[in-house]
Structures are given as structure tokens and as C-alpha cells.
PDB file of C-alpha atoms in Angstrom:
ATOM      1  CA  UNK A  52    -104.623  79.404 178.787  1.00  0.00           C
ATOM      2  CA  UNK A  53    -103.948  77.158 181.746  1.00  0.00           C
ATOM      3  CA  UNK A  54    -102.997  73.524 181.322  1.00  0.00           C
ATOM      4  CA  UNK A  55    -106.343  72.438 182.790  1.00  0.00           C
ATOM      5  CA  UNK A  56    -108.276  74.654 180.369  1.00  0.00           C
ATOM      6  CA  UNK A  57    -106.255  73.333 177.404  1.00  0.00           C
ATOM      7  CA  UNK A  58    -106.934  69.732 178.402  1.00  0.00           C
ATOM      8  CA  UNK A  59    -110.638  70.524 178.725  1.00  0.00           C
ATOM      9  CA  UNK A  60    -110.703  72.133 175.257  1.00  0.00           C
ATOM     10  CA  UNK A  61    -108.919  69.183 173.634  1.00  0.00           C
ATOM     11  CA  UNK A  62    -111.240  66.744 175.370  1.00  0.00           C
ATOM     12  CA  UNK A  63    -114.333  68.589 174.107  1.00  0.00           C
ATOM     13  CA  UNK A  64    -112.975  68.674 170.522  1.00  0.00           C
ATOM     14  CA  UNK A  65    -112.189  64.954 170.615  1.00  0.00           C
ATOM     15  CA  UNK A  66    -115.687  64.157 171.942  1.00  0.00           C
ATOM     16  CA  UNK A  67    -117.234  66.311 169.221  1.00  0.00           C
ATOM     17  CA  UNK A  68    -115.263  64.451 166.514  1.00  0.00           C
ATOM     18  CA  UNK A  69    -116.232  61.080 167.965  1.00  0.00           C
ATOM     19  CA  UNK A  70    -119.929  62.021 167.976  1.00  0.00           C
ATOM     20  CA  UNK A  71    -119.705  63.215 164.351  1.00  0.00           C
ATOM     21  CA  UNK A  72    -118.021  59.970 163.342  1.00  0.00           C
ATOM     22  CA  UNK A  73    -120.730  57.881 164.992  1.00  0.00           C
ATOM     23  CA  UNK A  74    -123.369  59.920 163.156  1.00  0.00           C
ATOM     24  CA  UNK A  75    -121.720  59.254 159.797  1.00  0.00           C
ATOM     25  CA  UNK A  76    -121.440  55.542 160.566  1.00  0.00           C
ATOM     26  CA  UNK A  77    -125.116  55.352 161.535  1.00  0.00           C
ATOM     27  CA  UNK A  78    -126.129  57.181 158.349  1.00  0.00           C
ATOM     28  CA  UNK A  79    -124.012  54.834 156.259  1.00  0.00           C
ATOM     29  CA  UNK A  80    -125.614  51.842 157.969  1.00  0.00           C
ATOM     30  CA  UNK A  81    -129.091  53.225 157.272  1.00  0.00           C
ATOM     31  CA  UNK A  82    -128.195  53.718 153.620  1.00  0.00           C
ATOM     32  CA  UNK A  83    -126.861  50.162 153.383  1.00  0.00           C
ATOM     33  CA  UNK A  84    -130.092  48.753 154.832  1.00  0.00           C
ATOM     34  CA  UNK A  85    -132.057  50.794 152.288  1.00  0.00           C
ATOM     35  CA  UNK A  86    -130.467  48.854 149.416  1.00  0.00           C
ATOM     36  CA  UNK A  87    -132.787  45.992 148.383  1.00  0.00           C
ATOM     37  CA  UNK A  88    -131.431  42.552 149.238  1.00  0.00           C
ATOM     38  CA  UNK A  89    -130.336  40.357 146.330  1.00  0.00           C
ATOM     39  CA  UNK A  90    -133.018  37.992 145.080  1.00  0.00           C
ATOM     40  CA  UNK A  91    -131.195  34.866 146.219  1.00  0.00           C
ATOM     41  CA  UNK A  92    -132.874  31.473 146.230  1.00  0.00           C
ATOM     42  CA  UNK A  93    -131.614  28.136 147.618  1.00  0.00           C
ATOM     43  CA  UNK A  94    -131.479  25.185 145.241  1.00  0.00           C
ATOM     44  CA  UNK A  95    -132.887  21.662 145.555  1.00  0.00           C
ATOM     45  CA  UNK A  96    -131.890  19.040 143.010  1.00  0.00           C
ATOM     46  CA  UNK A  97    -134.757  16.695 142.124  1.00  0.00           C
ATOM     47  CA  UNK A  98    -133.850  13.190 141.040  1.00  0.00           C
ATOM     48  CA  UNK A  99    -136.319  11.124 139.013  1.00  0.00           C
ATOM     49  CA  UNK A 100    -139.490  10.395 140.975  1.00  0.00           C
ATOM     50  CA  UNK A 101    -143.155   9.437 140.699  1.00  0.00           C
ATOM     51  CA  UNK A 102    -146.416  10.927 142.013  1.00  0.00           C
ATOM     52  CA  UNK A 103    -149.176   8.310 142.128  1.00  0.00           C
ATOM     53  CA  UNK A 104    -152.958   8.406 142.033  1.00  0.00           C
ATOM     54  CA  UNK A 105    -154.880   5.797 144.030  1.00  0.00           C
ATOM     55  CA  UNK A 106    -155.885   3.951 140.856  1.00  0.00           C
ATOM     56  CA  UNK A 107    -152.248   3.177 140.055  1.00  0.00           C
ATOM     57  CA  UNK A 108    -151.377   2.529 143.707  1.00  0.00           C
ATOM     58  CA  UNK A 109    -154.040  -0.202 143.771  1.00  0.00           C
ATOM     59  CA  UNK A 110    -152.542  -1.855 140.678  1.00  0.00           C
ATOM     60  CA  UNK A 111    -148.905  -1.579 141.713  1.00  0.00           C
ATOM     61  CA  UNK A 112    -149.206  -2.380 145.437  1.00  0.00           C
ATOM     62  CA  UNK A 113    -152.631  -3.950 145.910  1.00  0.00           C
ATOM     63  CA  UNK A 114    -156.214  -2.693 146.365  1.00  0.00           C
ATOM     64  CA  UNK A 115    -156.578  -0.028 149.048  1.00  0.00           C
ATOM     65  CA  UNK A 116    -152.839   0.219 149.670  1.00  0.00           C
ATOM     66  CA  UNK A 117    -151.640   3.408 151.393  1.00  0.00           C
ATOM     67  CA  UNK A 118    -148.193   4.937 150.912  1.00  0.00           C
ATOM     68  CA  UNK A 119    -145.943   4.969 153.978  1.00  0.00           C
ATOM     69  CA  UNK A 120    -143.697   7.915 154.841  1.00  0.00           C
ATOM     70  CA  UNK A 121    -139.922   7.515 154.798  1.00  0.00           C
ATOM     71  CA  UNK A 122    -139.105  11.183 155.462  1.00  0.00           C
ATOM     72  CA  UNK A 123    -140.568  14.655 155.104  1.00  0.00           C
ATOM     73  CA  UNK A 124    -139.506  16.836 152.203  1.00  0.00           C
ATOM     74  CA  UNK A 125    -138.652  20.537 152.132  1.00  0.00           C
ATOM     75  CA  UNK A 126    -142.141  21.741 151.251  1.00  0.00           C
ATOM     76  CA  UNK A 127    -144.693  21.362 154.079  1.00  0.00           C
ATOM     77  CA  UNK A 128    -146.941  18.320 153.727  1.00  0.00           C
ATOM     78  CA  UNK A 129    -144.790  16.587 151.106  1.00  0.00           C
ATOM     79  CA  UNK A 130    -142.848  13.403 151.804  1.00  0.00           C
ATOM     80  CA  UNK A 131    -140.708  10.672 150.283  1.00  0.00           C
ATOM     81  CA  UNK A 132    -142.422   7.302 150.575  1.00  0.00           C
ATOM     82  CA  UNK A 133    -140.784   4.016 151.456  1.00  0.00           C
ATOM     83  CA  UNK A 134    -142.272   2.571 148.289  1.00  0.00           C
ATOM     84  CA  UNK A 135    -140.421   2.518 144.962  1.00  0.00           C
ATOM     85  CA  UNK A 136    -141.253   1.371 141.438  1.00  0.00           C
ATOM     86  CA  UNK A 137    -139.399   0.364 138.290  1.00  0.00           C
ATOM     87  CA  UNK A 138    -139.832   2.413 135.108  1.00  0.00           C
ATOM     88  CA  UNK A 139    -139.710   0.762 131.684  1.00  0.00           C
ATOM     89  CA  UNK A 140    -139.747   2.232 128.170  1.00  0.00           C
ATOM     90  CA  UNK A 141    -139.401   0.942 124.596  1.00  0.00           C
ATOM     91  CA  UNK A 142    -135.646   0.375 124.972  1.00  0.00           C
ATOM     92  CA  UNK A 143    -136.368  -2.100 127.788  1.00  0.00           C
ATOM     93  CA  UNK A 144    -133.607  -0.552 129.906  1.00  0.00           C
ATOM     94  CA  UNK A 145    -135.353  -0.308 133.283  1.00  0.00           C
ATOM     95  CA  UNK A 146    -134.806   2.439 135.810  1.00  0.00           C
ATOM     96  CA  UNK A 147    -135.129   0.654 139.147  1.00  0.00           C
ATOM     97  CA  UNK A 148    -135.894   1.853 142.685  1.00  0.00           C
ATOM     98  CA  UNK A 149    -137.544   5.087 141.557  1.00  0.00           C
ATOM     99  CA  UNK A 150    -138.875   6.846 144.649  1.00  0.00           C
ATOM    100  CA  UNK A 151    -142.579   7.672 145.070  1.00  0.00           C
ATOM    101  CA  UNK A 152    -143.368  11.071 146.565  1.00  0.00           C
ATOM    102  CA  UNK A 153    -146.501  11.825 148.538  1.00  0.00           C
ATOM    103  CA  UNK A 154    -149.142  12.789 149.199  1.00  0.00           C
ATOM    104  CA  UNK A 155    -151.293  10.968 146.668  1.00  0.00           C
ATOM    105  CA  UNK A 156    -152.191  12.912 143.520  1.00  0.00           C
ATOM    106  CA  UNK A 157    -155.365  13.019 141.424  1.00  0.00           C
ATOM    107  CA  UNK A 158    -153.333  11.830 138.449  1.00  0.00           C
ATOM    108  CA  UNK A 159    -150.109   9.834 138.174  1.00  0.00           C
ATOM    109  CA  UNK A 160    -147.088  11.832 137.019  1.00  0.00           C
ATOM    110  CA  UNK A 161    -143.539  10.611 136.336  1.00  0.00           C
ATOM    111  CA  UNK A 162    -140.770  13.255 136.454  1.00  0.00           C
ATOM    112  CA  UNK A 163    -137.520  12.490 134.669  1.00  0.00           C
ATOM    113  CA  UNK A 164    -134.364  14.165 133.448  1.00  0.00           C
ATOM    114  CA  UNK A 165    -133.582  14.322 129.739  1.00  0.00           C
ATOM    115  CA  UNK A 166    -130.916  11.656 130.282  1.00  0.00           C
ATOM    116  CA  UNK A 167    -133.506   9.372 131.915  1.00  0.00           C
ATOM    117  CA  UNK A 168    -135.867   9.857 128.973  1.00  0.00           C
ATOM    118  CA  UNK A 169    -133.098   8.924 126.517  1.00  0.00           C
ATOM    119  CA  UNK A 170    -132.266   5.835 128.557  1.00  0.00           C
ATOM    120  CA  UNK A 171    -135.908   4.742 128.504  1.00  0.00           C
ATOM    121  CA  UNK A 172    -136.405   5.705 124.850  1.00  0.00           C
ATOM    122  CA  UNK A 173    -139.420   7.957 125.441  1.00  0.00           C
ATOM    123  CA  UNK A 174    -140.096  11.472 124.054  1.00  0.00           C
ATOM    124  CA  UNK A 175    -140.765  13.141 127.416  1.00  0.00           C
ATOM    125  CA  UNK A 176    -141.562  16.847 126.928  1.00  0.00           C
ATOM    126  CA  UNK A 177    -140.541  19.699 129.237  1.00  0.00           C
ATOM    127  CA  UNK A 178    -143.726  20.609 131.095  1.00  0.00           C
ATOM    128  CA  UNK A 179    -145.083  22.370 134.142  1.00  0.00           C
ATOM    129  CA  UNK A 180    -146.285  20.024 136.847  1.00  0.00           C
ATOM    130  CA  UNK A 181    -149.765  18.692 136.072  1.00  0.00           C
ATOM    131  CA  UNK A 182    -149.611  19.523 132.356  1.00  0.00           C
ATOM    132  CA  UNK A 183    -149.757  15.944 131.130  1.00  0.00           C
ATOM    133  CA  UNK A 184    -151.853  16.123 127.943  1.00  0.00           C
ATOM    134  CA  UNK A 185    -149.819  14.592 125.133  1.00  0.00           C
ATOM    135  CA  UNK A 186    -146.888  13.729 127.404  1.00  0.00           C
ATOM    136  CA  UNK A 187    -144.879  10.530 127.017  1.00  0.00           C
ATOM    137  CA  UNK A 188    -146.183   6.997 127.652  1.00  0.00           C
ATOM    138  CA  UNK A 189    -144.395   4.890 130.254  1.00  0.00           C
ATOM    139  CA  UNK A 190    -144.737   1.599 132.117  1.00  0.00           C
ATOM    140  CA  UNK A 191    -144.533   1.370 135.916  1.00  0.00           C
ATOM    141  CA  UNK A 192    -143.818  -1.940 137.652  1.00  0.00           C
ATOM    142  CA  UNK A 193    -144.562  -2.541 141.328  1.00  0.00           C
ATOM    143  CA  UNK A 194    -144.518  -5.585 143.625  1.00  0.00           C
ATOM    144  CA  UNK A 195    -148.146  -6.525 142.867  1.00  0.00           C
ATOM    145  CA  UNK A 196    -148.562  -5.517 139.228  1.00  0.00           C
ATOM    146  CA  UNK A 197    -147.704  -3.172 136.395  1.00  0.00           C
ATOM    147  CA  UNK A 198    -149.452  -0.375 134.534  1.00  0.00           C
ATOM    148  CA  UNK A 199    -148.730   1.331 131.230  1.00  0.00           C
ATOM    149  CA  UNK A 200    -149.740   4.977 131.038  1.00  0.00           C
ATOM    150  CA  UNK A 201    -150.643   6.409 127.639  1.00  0.00           C
ATOM    151  CA  UNK A 202    -149.319   9.742 128.922  1.00  0.00           C
ATOM    152  CA  UNK A 203    -147.795  10.919 132.175  1.00  0.00           C
ATOM    153  CA  UNK A 204    -144.004  11.140 131.840  1.00  0.00           C
ATOM    154  CA  UNK A 205    -142.500  14.636 131.684  1.00  0.00           C
ATOM    155  CA  UNK A 206    -139.278  16.527 132.219  1.00  0.00           C
ATOM    156  CA  UNK A 207    -140.292  19.014 134.899  1.00  0.00           C
ATOM    157  CA  UNK A 208    -139.657  22.641 134.011  1.00  0.00           C
ATOM    158  CA  UNK A 209    -137.302  24.706 136.148  1.00  0.00           C
ATOM    159  CA  UNK A 210    -139.347  26.452 138.791  1.00  0.00           C
ATOM    160  CA  UNK A 211    -139.128  28.467 141.996  1.00  0.00           C
ATOM    161  CA  UNK A 212    -141.481  28.017 144.937  1.00  0.00           C
ATOM    162  CA  UNK A 213    -142.078  31.156 146.993  1.00  0.00           C
ATOM    163  CA  UNK A 214    -144.557  32.680 149.415  1.00  0.00           C
ATOM    164  CA  UNK A 215    -146.809  35.664 148.550  1.00  0.00           C
ATOM    165  CA  UNK A 216    -144.632  37.823 150.841  1.00  0.00           C
ATOM    166  CA  UNK A 217    -141.500  37.028 148.832  1.00  0.00           C
ATOM    167  CA  UNK A 218    -143.326  37.445 145.532  1.00  0.00           C
ATOM    168  CA  UNK A 219    -144.601  40.879 146.536  1.00  0.00           C
ATOM    169  CA  UNK A 220    -141.173  41.946 147.809  1.00  0.00           C
ATOM    170  CA  UNK A 221    -139.603  41.033 144.470  1.00  0.00           C
ATOM    171  CA  UNK A 222    -142.444  42.264 142.262  1.00  0.00           C
ATOM    172  CA  UNK A 223    -143.389  38.790 141.008  1.00  0.00           C
ATOM    173  CA  UNK A 224    -146.648  36.900 140.483  1.00  0.00           C
ATOM    174  CA  UNK A 225    -147.663  33.270 140.196  1.00  0.00           C
ATOM    175  CA  UNK A 226    -146.638  31.756 136.828  1.00  0.00           C
ATOM    176  CA  UNK A 227    -144.255  34.591 135.939  1.00  0.00           C
ATOM    177  CA  UNK A 228    -141.063  33.464 134.210  1.00  0.00           C
ATOM    178  CA  UNK A 229    -137.685  34.742 135.361  1.00  0.00           C
ATOM    179  CA  UNK A 230    -134.005  34.300 134.562  1.00  0.00           C
ATOM    180  CA  UNK A 231    -131.595  33.167 137.263  1.00  0.00           C
ATOM    181  CA  UNK A 232    -127.814  32.904 137.431  1.00  0.00           C
ATOM    182  CA  UNK A 233    -125.508  30.789 139.522  1.00  0.00           C
ATOM    183  CA  UNK A 234    -123.492  32.629 142.161  1.00  0.00           C
ATOM    184  CA  UNK A 235    -120.642  30.439 143.347  1.00  0.00           C
ATOM    185  CA  UNK A 236    -120.127  27.756 140.746  1.00  0.00           C
ATOM    186  CA  UNK A 237    -117.113  26.475 138.871  1.00  0.00           C
ATOM    187  CA  UNK A 238    -119.418  26.374 135.835  1.00  0.00           C
ATOM    188  CA  UNK A 239    -121.201  29.769 135.776  1.00  0.00           C
ATOM    189  CA  UNK A 240    -124.629  29.307 134.214  1.00  0.00           C
ATOM    190  CA  UNK A 241    -127.729  31.351 133.400  1.00  0.00           C
ATOM    191  CA  UNK A 242    -131.100  29.576 133.395  1.00  0.00           C
ATOM    192  CA  UNK A 243    -133.995  31.120 131.467  1.00  0.00           C
ATOM    193  CA  UNK A 244    -137.713  30.399 131.472  1.00  0.00           C
ATOM    194  CA  UNK A 245    -137.855  29.626 135.200  1.00  0.00           C
ATOM    195  CA  UNK A 246    -141.478  29.447 136.355  1.00  0.00           C
ATOM    196  CA  UNK A 247    -142.489  31.256 139.545  1.00  0.00           C
ATOM    197  CA  UNK A 248    -144.960  29.326 141.696  1.00  0.00           C
ATOM    198  CA  UNK A 249    -146.550  31.299 144.528  1.00  0.00           C
ATOM    199  CA  UNK A 250    -148.510  29.866 147.458  1.00  0.00           C
ATOM    200  CA  UNK A 251    -148.844  30.589 151.190  1.00  0.00           C
ATOM    201  CA  UNK A 252    -147.812  26.947 151.696  1.00  0.00           C
ATOM    202  CA  UNK A 253    -144.496  27.276 149.874  1.00  0.00           C
ATOM    203  CA  UNK A 254    -141.012  27.730 151.294  1.00  0.00           C
ATOM    204  CA  UNK A 255    -138.514  29.527 149.064  1.00  0.00           C
ATOM    205  CA  UNK A 256    -136.544  27.137 146.849  1.00  0.00           C
ATOM    206  CA  UNK A 257    -135.675  26.517 143.203  1.00  0.00           C
ATOM    207  CA  UNK A 258    -136.126  22.995 141.827  1.00  0.00           C
ATOM    208  CA  UNK A 259    -133.871  21.761 139.036  1.00  0.00           C
ATOM    209  CA  UNK A 260    -133.272  18.244 137.770  1.00  0.00           C
ATOM    210  CA  UNK A 261    -130.018  16.308 137.849  1.00  0.00           C
ATOM    211  CA  UNK A 262    -129.056  17.238 134.288  1.00  0.00           C
ATOM    212  CA  UNK A 263    -129.293  20.980 135.014  1.00  0.00           C
ATOM    213  CA  UNK A 264    -127.499  20.559 138.327  1.00  0.00           C
ATOM    214  CA  UNK A 265    -124.618  18.628 136.804  1.00  0.00           C
ATOM    215  CA  UNK A 266    -124.277  21.044 133.882  1.00  0.00           C
ATOM    216  CA  UNK A 267    -124.067  24.053 136.230  1.00  0.00           C
ATOM    217  CA  UNK A 268    -122.077  22.384 138.998  1.00  0.00           C
ATOM    218  CA  UNK A 269    -124.876  22.926 141.517  1.00  0.00           C
ATOM    219  CA  UNK A 270    -125.683  20.943 144.642  1.00  0.00           C
ATOM    220  CA  UNK A 271    -128.542  21.025 147.125  1.00  0.00           C
ATOM    221  CA  UNK A 272    -128.173  24.082 149.351  1.00  0.00           C
ATOM    222  CA  UNK A 273    -126.312  26.196 146.784  1.00  0.00           C
ATOM    223  CA  UNK A 274    -127.875  29.530 145.878  1.00  0.00           C
ATOM    224  CA  UNK A 275    -128.898  31.166 142.617  1.00  0.00           C
ATOM    225  CA  UNK A 276    -129.958  34.757 142.040  1.00  0.00           C
ATOM    226  CA  UNK A 277    -133.009  36.044 140.173  1.00  0.00           C
ATOM    227  CA  UNK A 278    -131.798  38.638 137.662  1.00  0.00           C
TER     228      UNK A 278
END
């Protein structure tokens, strides 16, 4: 075999091996994309806050008063107001400058951590948002007046907001309960009984209160994984 023919043969064999290698790489990439993505969810830590109905707004800030926006929140249409109130319980240890979140609600709801409830001296139960029957009494003080609610203070349950697309992808439905685990935390933690809330308006996020966040070493923007 001439030198030219030998070079041609070697070149063809090398090209054949390169093509085979590219085929294997492409197949491996296809297989990797076929593996379902981890059910990872970003975290938002919710400090104590208040949702007000117009009846209480009128008492606390004056008749016909309208909340003013300080900044938008993560979920579309929700905002932190410039207005704040003071919360008072039987222990008479006030929690001051508690932020009001908008928009206005049909019923006033105060969301606390367990530590906040102990500070105030009220038996706030863990509840889903809006489930206020038999919840704890609390007094709200504003610049124009005060109001004592017979019920309305809760410790918000752990919950995940997601869109119908995400729920379908992960085989979940509205009001399902899931277990999640922390991913990168110096205090690895598993949270159970996490409510799934599904709506076309929702952006994917898990809400936890400051007690849960501190216990698990989580901050806003960290991720957890649905198990």
C-alpha cells in the first residue's frame, strides 16, 4: 500500500471514530434531558404582617382611607404598603411597625410566627390563609384608632405557590400536602405538611415564617426540594 493510500485509510478510520463518538455523546445528552428535573422551589421568608379589610382600615387610619404602595411583592398584584400598625396582646408587650400588605382583604388577618404569639401572649393556631374561625384575638393600633378582633391572628401554615403548569408537571393538585427538604443548608431540615396552592396567577415559591427559616438556616432565595 502506498503512503498516500495509507494516509487516506487512517484518515477515514479517524473520521469514522469521531462520528461514532459524537453519536454516543448526543445519545447521552438525550438520555440526560429525559430525566425529570428535580422539584426545586425558591424560598421566601415571611415576617409578621397584616392584611386589612376596609372596616378596620377606616378605624385605624380614618374613614375612607386607602392603603398606599411602598413596593410590589413577589406574587403579581400583591404589595407592601407604607402603612404599619402596632399589635398588642394580653402580655402588653407590643410589636411595633408591623407592615400591612395589600391589596385590601374581605376580612382582616394577622400572620405571626410562634415566637411572636408567645411574645404577645396569644394562642395563635397554625392555619391556612383565610381559615380564621376560632383563631386568636388581637388588638391593632393605628394612628387614628384601635380595634380588638375577637379572632383573626394565626400562624400561617407552610405553603407553596405554583402555577397549573408546574402542578401538572409534578403531579400535584391544589391543596395537596407535600414534604420538602432543604438542599444547601448548614442545618439540614425536612418540612412536612406543606400545602400546595395552585393558581394561574401564582409564581413558584415556598413561604415559611421566620421561626422555620431560622431553625433550618434558610434565607430568601434559597431553594428547597419537594420529595
